[in-house]
Coordinates of C-alpha atoms in Angstrom, one line a residue:
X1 CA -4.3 17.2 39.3
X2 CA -3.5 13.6 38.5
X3 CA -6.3 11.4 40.1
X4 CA -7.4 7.7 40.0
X5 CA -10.8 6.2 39.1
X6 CA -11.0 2.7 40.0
X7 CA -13.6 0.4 38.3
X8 CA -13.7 -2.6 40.8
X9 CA -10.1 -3.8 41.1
X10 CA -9.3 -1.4 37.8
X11 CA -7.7 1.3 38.2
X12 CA -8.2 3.7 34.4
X13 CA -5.7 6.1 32.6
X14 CA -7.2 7.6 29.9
X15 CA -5.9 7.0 26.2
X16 CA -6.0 11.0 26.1
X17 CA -2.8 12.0 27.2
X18 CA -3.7 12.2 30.8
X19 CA -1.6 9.3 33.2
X20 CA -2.9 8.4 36.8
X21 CA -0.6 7.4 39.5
X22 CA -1.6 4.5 41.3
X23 CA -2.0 5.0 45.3
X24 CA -2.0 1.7 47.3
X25 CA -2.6 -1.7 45.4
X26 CA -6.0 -2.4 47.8
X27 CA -8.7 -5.1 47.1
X28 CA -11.9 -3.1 46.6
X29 CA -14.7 -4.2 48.1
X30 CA -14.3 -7.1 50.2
X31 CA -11.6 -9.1 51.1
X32 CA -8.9 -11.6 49.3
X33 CA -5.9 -13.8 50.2
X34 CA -3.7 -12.3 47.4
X35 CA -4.5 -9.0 45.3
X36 CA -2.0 -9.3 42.0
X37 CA -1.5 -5.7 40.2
X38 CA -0.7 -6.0 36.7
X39 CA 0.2 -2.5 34.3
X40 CA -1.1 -2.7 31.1
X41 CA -1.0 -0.6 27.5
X42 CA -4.1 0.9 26.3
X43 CA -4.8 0.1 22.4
X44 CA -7.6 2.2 22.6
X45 CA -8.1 5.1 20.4
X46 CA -10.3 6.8 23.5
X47 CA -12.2 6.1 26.4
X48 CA -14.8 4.7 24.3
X49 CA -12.7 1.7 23.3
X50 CA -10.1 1.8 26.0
X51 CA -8.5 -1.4 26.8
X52 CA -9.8 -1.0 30.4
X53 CA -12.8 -1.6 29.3
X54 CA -11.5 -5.4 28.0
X55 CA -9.2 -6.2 31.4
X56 CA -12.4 -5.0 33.3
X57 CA -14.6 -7.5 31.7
X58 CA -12.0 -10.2 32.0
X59 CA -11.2 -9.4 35.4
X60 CA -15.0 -10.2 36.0
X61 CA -15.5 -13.4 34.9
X62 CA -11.9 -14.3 36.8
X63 CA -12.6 -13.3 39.8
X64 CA -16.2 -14.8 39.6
X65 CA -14.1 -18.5 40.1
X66 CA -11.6 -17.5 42.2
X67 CA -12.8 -15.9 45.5
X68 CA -9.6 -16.0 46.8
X69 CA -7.9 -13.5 44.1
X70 CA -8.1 -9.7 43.1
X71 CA -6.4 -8.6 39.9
X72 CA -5.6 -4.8 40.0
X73 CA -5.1 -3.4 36.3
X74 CA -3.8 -0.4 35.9
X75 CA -4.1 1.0 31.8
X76 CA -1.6 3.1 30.5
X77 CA -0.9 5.0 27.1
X78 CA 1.7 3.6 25.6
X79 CA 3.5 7.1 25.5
X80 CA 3.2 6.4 29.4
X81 CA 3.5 2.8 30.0
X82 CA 7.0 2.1 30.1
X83 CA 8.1 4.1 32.2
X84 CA 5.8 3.6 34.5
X85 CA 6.7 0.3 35.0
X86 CA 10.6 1.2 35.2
X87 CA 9.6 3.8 37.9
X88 CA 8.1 0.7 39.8
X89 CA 10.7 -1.6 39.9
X90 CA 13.5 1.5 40.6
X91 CA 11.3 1.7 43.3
X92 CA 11.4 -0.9 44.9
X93 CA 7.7 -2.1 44.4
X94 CA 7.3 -4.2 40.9
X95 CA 3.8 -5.4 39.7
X96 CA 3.2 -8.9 39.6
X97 CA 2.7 -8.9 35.5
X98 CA 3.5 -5.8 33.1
X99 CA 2.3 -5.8 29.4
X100 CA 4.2 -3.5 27.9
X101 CA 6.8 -2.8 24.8
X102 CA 10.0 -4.8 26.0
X103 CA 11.1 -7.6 28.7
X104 CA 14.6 -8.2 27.8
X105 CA 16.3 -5.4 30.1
X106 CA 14.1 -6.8 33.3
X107 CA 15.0 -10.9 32.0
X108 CA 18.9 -9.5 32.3
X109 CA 18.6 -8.3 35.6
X110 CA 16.9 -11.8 36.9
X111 CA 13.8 -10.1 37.8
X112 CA 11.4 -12.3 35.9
X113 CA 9.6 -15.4 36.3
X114 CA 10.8 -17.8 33.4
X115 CA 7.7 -18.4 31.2
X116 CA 7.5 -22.3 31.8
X117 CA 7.3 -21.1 35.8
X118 CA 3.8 -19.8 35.2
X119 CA 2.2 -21.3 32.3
X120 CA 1.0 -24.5 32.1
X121 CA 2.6 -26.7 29.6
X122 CA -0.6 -26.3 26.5
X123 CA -0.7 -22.9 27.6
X124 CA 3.3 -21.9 27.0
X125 CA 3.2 -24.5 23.8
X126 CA 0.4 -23.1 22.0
X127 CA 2.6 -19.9 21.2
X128 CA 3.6 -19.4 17.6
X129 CA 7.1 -20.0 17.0
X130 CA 8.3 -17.2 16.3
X131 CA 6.8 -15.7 19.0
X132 CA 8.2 -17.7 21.5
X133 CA 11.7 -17.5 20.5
X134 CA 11.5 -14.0 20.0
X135 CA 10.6 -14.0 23.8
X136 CA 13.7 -15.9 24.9
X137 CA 16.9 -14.8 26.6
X138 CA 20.2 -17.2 26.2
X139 CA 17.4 -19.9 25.2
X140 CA 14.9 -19.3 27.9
X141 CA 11.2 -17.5 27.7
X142 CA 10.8 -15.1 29.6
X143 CA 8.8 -12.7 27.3
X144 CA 5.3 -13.9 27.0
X145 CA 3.6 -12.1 23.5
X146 CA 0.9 -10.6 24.0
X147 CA -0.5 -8.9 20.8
X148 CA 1.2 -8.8 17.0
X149 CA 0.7 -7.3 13.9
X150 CA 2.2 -7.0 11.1
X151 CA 2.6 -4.5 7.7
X152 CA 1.5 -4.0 4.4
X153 CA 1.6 -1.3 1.7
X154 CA -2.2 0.7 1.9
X155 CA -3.0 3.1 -1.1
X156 CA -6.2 4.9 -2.1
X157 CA -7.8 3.5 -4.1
X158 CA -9.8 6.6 -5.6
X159 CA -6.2 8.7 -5.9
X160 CA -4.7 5.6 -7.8
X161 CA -8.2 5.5 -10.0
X162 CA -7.7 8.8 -11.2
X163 CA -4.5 8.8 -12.0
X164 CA -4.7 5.8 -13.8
X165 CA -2.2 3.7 -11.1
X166 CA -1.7 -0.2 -10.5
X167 CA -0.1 -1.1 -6.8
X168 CA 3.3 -0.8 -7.0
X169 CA 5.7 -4.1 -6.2
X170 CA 8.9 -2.5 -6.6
X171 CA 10.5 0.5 -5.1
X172 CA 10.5 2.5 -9.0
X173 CA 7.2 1.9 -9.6
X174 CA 6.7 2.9 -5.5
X175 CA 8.1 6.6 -7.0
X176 CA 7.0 6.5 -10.0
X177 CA 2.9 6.5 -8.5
X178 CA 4.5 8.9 -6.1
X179 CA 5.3 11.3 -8.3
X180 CA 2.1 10.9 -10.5
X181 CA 0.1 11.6 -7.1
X182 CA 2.1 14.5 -6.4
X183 CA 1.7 15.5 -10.2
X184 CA -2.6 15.6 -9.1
X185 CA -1.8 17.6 -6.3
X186 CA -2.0 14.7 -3.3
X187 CA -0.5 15.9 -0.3
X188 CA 1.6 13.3 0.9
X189 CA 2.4 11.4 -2.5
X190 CA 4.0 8.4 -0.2
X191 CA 3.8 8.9 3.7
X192 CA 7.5 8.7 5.5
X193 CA 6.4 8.5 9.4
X194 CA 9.8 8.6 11.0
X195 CA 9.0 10.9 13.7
X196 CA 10.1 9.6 17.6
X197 CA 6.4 7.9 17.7
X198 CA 7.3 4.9 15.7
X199 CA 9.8 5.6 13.7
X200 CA 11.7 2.1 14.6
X201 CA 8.7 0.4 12.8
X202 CA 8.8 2.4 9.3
X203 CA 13.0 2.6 9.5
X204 CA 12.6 -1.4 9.9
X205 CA 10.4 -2.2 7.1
X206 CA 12.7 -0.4 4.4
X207 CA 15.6 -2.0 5.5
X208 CA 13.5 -5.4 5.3
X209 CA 12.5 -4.4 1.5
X210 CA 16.1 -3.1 1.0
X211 CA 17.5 -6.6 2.2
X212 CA 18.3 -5.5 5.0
X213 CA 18.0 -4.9 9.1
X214 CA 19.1 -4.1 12.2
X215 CA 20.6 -7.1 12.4
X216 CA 23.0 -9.9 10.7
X217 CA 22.0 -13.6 11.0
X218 CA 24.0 -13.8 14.0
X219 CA 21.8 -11.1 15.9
X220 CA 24.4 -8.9 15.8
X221 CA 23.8 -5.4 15.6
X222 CA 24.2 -4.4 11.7
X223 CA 22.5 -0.8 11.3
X224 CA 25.2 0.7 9.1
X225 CA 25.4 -1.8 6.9
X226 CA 26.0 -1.5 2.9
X227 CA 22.5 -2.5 2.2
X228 CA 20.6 -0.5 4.9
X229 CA 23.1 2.7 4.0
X230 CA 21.8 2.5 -0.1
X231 CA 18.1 1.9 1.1
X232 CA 18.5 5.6 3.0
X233 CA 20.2 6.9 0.0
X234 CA 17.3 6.0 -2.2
X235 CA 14.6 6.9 0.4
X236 CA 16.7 10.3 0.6
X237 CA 16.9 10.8 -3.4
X238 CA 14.1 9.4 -4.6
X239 CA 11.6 10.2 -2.7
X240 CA 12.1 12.9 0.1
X241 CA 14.4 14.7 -2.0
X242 CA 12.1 15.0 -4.6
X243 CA 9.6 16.3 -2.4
X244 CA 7.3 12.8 -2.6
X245 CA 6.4 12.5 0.7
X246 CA 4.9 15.8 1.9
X247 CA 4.6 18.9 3.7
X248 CA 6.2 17.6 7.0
X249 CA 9.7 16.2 7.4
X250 CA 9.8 12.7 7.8
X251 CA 11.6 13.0 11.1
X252 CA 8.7 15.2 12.5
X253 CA 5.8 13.3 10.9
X254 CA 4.6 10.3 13.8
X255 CA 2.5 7.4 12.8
X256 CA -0.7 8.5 14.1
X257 CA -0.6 11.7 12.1
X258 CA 0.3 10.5 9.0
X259 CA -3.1 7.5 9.8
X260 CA -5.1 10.7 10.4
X261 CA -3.9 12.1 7.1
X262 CA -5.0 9.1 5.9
X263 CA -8.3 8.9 6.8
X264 CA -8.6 12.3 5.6
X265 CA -7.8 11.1 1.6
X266 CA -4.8 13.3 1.6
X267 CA -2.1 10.5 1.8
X268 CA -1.7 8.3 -2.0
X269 CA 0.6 5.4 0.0
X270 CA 1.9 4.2 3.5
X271 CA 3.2 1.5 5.2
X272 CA 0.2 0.4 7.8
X273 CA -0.9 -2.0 10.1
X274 CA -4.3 -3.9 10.9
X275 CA -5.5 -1.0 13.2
X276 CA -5.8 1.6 9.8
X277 CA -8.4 -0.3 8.3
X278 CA -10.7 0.9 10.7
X279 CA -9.6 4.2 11.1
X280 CA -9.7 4.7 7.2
X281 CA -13.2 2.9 7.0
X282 CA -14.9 4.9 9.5
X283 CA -13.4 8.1 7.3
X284 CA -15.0 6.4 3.7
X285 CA -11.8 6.1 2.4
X286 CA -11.7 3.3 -0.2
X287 CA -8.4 1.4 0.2
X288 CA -6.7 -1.6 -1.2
X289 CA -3.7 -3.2 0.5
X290 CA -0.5 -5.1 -1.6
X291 CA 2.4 -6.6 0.1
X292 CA 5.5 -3.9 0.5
X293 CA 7.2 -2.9 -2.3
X294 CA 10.7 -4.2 -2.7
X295 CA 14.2 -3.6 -4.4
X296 CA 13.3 -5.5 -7.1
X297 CA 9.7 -7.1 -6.6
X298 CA 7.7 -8.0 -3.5
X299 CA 9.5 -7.9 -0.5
X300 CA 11.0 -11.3 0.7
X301 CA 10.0 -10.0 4.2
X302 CA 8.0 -8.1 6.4
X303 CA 8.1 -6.1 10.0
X304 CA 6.3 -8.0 12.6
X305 CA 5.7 -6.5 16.0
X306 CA 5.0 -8.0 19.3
X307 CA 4.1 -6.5 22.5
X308 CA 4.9 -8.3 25.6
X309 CA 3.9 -9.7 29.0
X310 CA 6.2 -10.5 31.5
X311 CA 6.1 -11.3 35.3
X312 CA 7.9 -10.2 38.6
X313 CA 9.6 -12.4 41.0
X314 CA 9.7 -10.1 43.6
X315 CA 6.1 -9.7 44.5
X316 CA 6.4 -14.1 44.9
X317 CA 2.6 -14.9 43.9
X318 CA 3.9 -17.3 41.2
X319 CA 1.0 -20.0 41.1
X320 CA -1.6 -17.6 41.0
X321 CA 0.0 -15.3 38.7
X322 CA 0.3 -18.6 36.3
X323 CA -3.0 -19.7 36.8
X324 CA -4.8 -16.1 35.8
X325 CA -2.3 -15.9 32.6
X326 CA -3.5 -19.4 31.8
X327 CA -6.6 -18.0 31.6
X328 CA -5.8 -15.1 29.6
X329 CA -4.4 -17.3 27.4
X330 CA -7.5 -19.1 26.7
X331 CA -8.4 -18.9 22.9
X332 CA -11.4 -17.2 23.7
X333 CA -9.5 -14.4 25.5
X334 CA -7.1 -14.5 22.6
X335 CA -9.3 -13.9 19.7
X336 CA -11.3 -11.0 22.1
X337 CA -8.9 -9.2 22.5
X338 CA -7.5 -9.2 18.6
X339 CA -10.8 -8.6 17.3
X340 CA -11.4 -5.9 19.4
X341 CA -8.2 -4.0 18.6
X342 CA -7.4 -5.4 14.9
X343 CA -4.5 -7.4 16.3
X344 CA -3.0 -10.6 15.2
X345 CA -3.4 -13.9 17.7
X346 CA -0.1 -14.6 19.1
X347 CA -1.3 -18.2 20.2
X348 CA -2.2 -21.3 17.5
X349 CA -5.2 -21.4 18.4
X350 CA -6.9 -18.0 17.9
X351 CA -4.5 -18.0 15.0
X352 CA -6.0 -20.9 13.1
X353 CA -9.8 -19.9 14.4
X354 CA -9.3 -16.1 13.0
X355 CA -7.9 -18.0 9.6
X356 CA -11.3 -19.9 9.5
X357 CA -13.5 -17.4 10.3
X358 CA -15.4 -15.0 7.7
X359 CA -15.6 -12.0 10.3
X360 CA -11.9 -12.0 10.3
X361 CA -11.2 -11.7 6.4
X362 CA -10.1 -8.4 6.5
X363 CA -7.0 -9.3 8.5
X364 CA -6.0 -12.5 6.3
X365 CA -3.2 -10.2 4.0
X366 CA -1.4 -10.0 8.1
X367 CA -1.9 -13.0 9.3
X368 CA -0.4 -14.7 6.4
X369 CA 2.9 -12.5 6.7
X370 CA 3.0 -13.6 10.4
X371 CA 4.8 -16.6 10.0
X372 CA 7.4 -15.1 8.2
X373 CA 7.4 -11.9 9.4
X374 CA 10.8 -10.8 11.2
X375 CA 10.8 -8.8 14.3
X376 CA 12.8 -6.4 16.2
X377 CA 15.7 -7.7 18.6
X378 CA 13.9 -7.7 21.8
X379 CA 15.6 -10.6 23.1
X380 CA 18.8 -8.1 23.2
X381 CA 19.1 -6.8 26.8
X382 CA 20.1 -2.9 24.9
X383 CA 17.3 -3.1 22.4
X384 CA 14.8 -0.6 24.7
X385 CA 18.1 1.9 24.6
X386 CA 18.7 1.3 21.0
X387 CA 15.2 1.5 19.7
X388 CA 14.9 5.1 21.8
X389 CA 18.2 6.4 20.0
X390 CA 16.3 5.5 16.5
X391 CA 13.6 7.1 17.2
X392 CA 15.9 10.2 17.8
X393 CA 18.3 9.8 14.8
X394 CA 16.7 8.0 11.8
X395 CA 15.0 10.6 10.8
X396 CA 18.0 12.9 10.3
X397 CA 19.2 9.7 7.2
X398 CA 16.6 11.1 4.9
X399 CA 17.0 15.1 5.3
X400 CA 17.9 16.8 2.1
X401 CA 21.5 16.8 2.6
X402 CA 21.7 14.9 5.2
X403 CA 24.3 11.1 5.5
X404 CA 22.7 7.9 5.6
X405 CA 26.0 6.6 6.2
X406 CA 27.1 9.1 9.0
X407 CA 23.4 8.7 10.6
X408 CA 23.2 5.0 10.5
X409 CA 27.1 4.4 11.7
X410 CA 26.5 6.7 14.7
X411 CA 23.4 4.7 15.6
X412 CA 25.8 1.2 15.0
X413 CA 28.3 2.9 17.3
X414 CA 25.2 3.9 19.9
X415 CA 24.1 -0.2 19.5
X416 CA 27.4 -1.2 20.0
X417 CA 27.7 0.8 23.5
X418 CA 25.2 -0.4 24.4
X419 CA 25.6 -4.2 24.2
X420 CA 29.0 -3.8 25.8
X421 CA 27.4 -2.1 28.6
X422 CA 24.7 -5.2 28.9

């Protein structure tokens, strides 16, 4: 039986698997003017660390000032998230604010606030760049980022001691340590997560190092393209078909297992982000981290991922929505919440406070990429039914025997579908 535990105004889904349906949106104890229910993604790795545990605290020290305001947060796993906010609004009854993977689809539809509706004008301007653009639709924000990261190449560093190996900063050398770790008996020589958990992230960073992308300059949708097809081919015949990147098909193997695999000292190299430092460190496992490996040298570029906040028109509680996103906004809030989860600040100010900061060395190789970093297409109203289809199909480009070229033009075809049906 699915059941709900509320904490206050916080209603808890375990990061375990388990989801919780929410019953009514009610205010607790006592009574309010407006109750606004946000959905939200857990970054937790368990109860112990569940982002409830952050929106309860913040929710606190809201609330505390405004008398006159409930927030109800209901925390998700991000297997769950999405489409329990999708089921919400096909419903007929939206949340006021959803943090989840992807805004564009709702922004289409006119469901959402514009950003500069809500936020005060510091607020909406202290947003990197990058950010904010990435959060627009035909040149408006609605996409408010929430949380970024970025990736780097992590290695062992007591596998590459023993076998005598420097980082690699090209794709050769890349298979050349690969094939030296594999020589020592490592498991998984070079880790190729492109199972459905993530597989959009991994498939995106090897195009980036191949020059490539799922997109042109012009934000058109370029997935087959010459340079993405030979980065396949190489992934496919140099390393998978040569049996460098373990016992598990890259198609089957999902990010969190191959992290775990990790942690256990059986993995020589793999594409990670911030949240593997700790997982590996808690494990003793001695790492180093380089910039990713590229055709010819260091890659020119990097994935960057944001996660997203965006709010409903349909509920109509725009000024105090505004007004309690202003105030997640704050730098404090900011910099909790990416210390907490080993996130990058997606605001100037945490940004340039987590740069000055000692406790935040660790995470300096990602927030220097940040600013160059590209990310995926989420201003594209198809992107959520293009990413899915990736996460389905990229796999299949590497199988012994299998066609980059046919795998990668039927995902093109797929992209193209479905930007004539937006």
């Amino acid at each position: 039986m699915q059941r709900r535990v509320r904490t206050r105004a916080i209603a808890v889904v375990s990061a375990l698997g388990l989801t919780g349906v929410l019953g009514g949106c009610g205010t607790g104890g006592g009574s309010s003017d407006v109750t606004l229910r946000l959905v939200a993604a857990d970054y937790g790795t368990g109860a112990a660390n569940s982002s409830e545990k952050y929106w309860s605290a913040l929710v606190d020290r809201y609330e505390s000032d405004h008398p006159g305001v409930k927030i109800d947060v209901s925390v998700y796993s991000w297997n769950d998230v999405d489409r329990e906010v999708k089921e919400m609004v096909d419903a007929g009854d939206p949340p006021d604010m959803a943090q989840i993977g992807a805004y564009a689809d709702y922004a289409a539809e006119g469901r959402l606030y514009r950003a500069g509706d809500l936020l005060s004008i510091p607020v909406q301007a202290d947003f990197l760049s990058q950010l904010s653009v990435a959060g627009e639709v035909n040149s408006v924000q609605y996409g408010m980022p929430f949380a970024a990261s970025t990736r780097v190449l992590f290695y062992n560093k007591e596998l590459f001691d023993e076998a005598g190996l420097t980082p690699p900063a090209t794709w050769d050398e890349l298979a050349e340590n690969a094939e030296a770790l594999k020589e020592r008996g490592v498991t998984y020589p070079y880790a190729l997560p492109l199972g459905p958990e993530e597989a959009q992230a991994e498939a995106m960073q090897w195009m980036l190092s191949g020059d490539g992308g799922y997109t042109d300059l012009g934000d058109t949708y370029a997935i087959d393209s010459t340079e993405n097809v030979e980065t396949f081919s190489w992934l496919r015949d140099e390393l998978v078909g040569k049996g460098l990147t373990g016992p598990v098909a890259p198609g089957k193997l999902d990010r969190a297992k191959a992290f775990e695999a990790f942690a256990a000292g059986d993995v020589g190299m793999l594409n990670g982000h911030p949240s593997l430092m700790e997982t590996a460190g808690k494990k003793g496992v001695k790492y180093g981290m380089v910039p990713t490996p590229g055709v010819d040298g260091e890659s020119s570029s990097t994935l960057g991922v944001a996660d997203w906040m965006m709010a409903f028109e349909e509920p109509g509680h725009r000024d105090q929505v505004g007004d309690f996103l202003d105030f997640v906004y704050s730098e404090k809030n900011v910099l909790d919440f990416s210390r907490e989860y080993n996130l990058l600040p997606v605001t100037g100010s945490a940004s340039r406070a987590m740069a000055a900061s000692e406790q935040d060395r660790d995470l300096a190789p990602f927030l220097d990429q940040l600013p160059a970093s590209e990310l995926y297409p989420v201003g594209n109203m198809s992107w959520a039914a293009v990413n899915a289809e990736i996460k389905k199909q990229i796999g299949k480009a590497v199988a012994p025997g299998g066609s980059p070229a046919g795998v990668l033009g039927g995902l093109q075809a797929a992209a193209t579908r479905a930007e004539s049906a937006g």
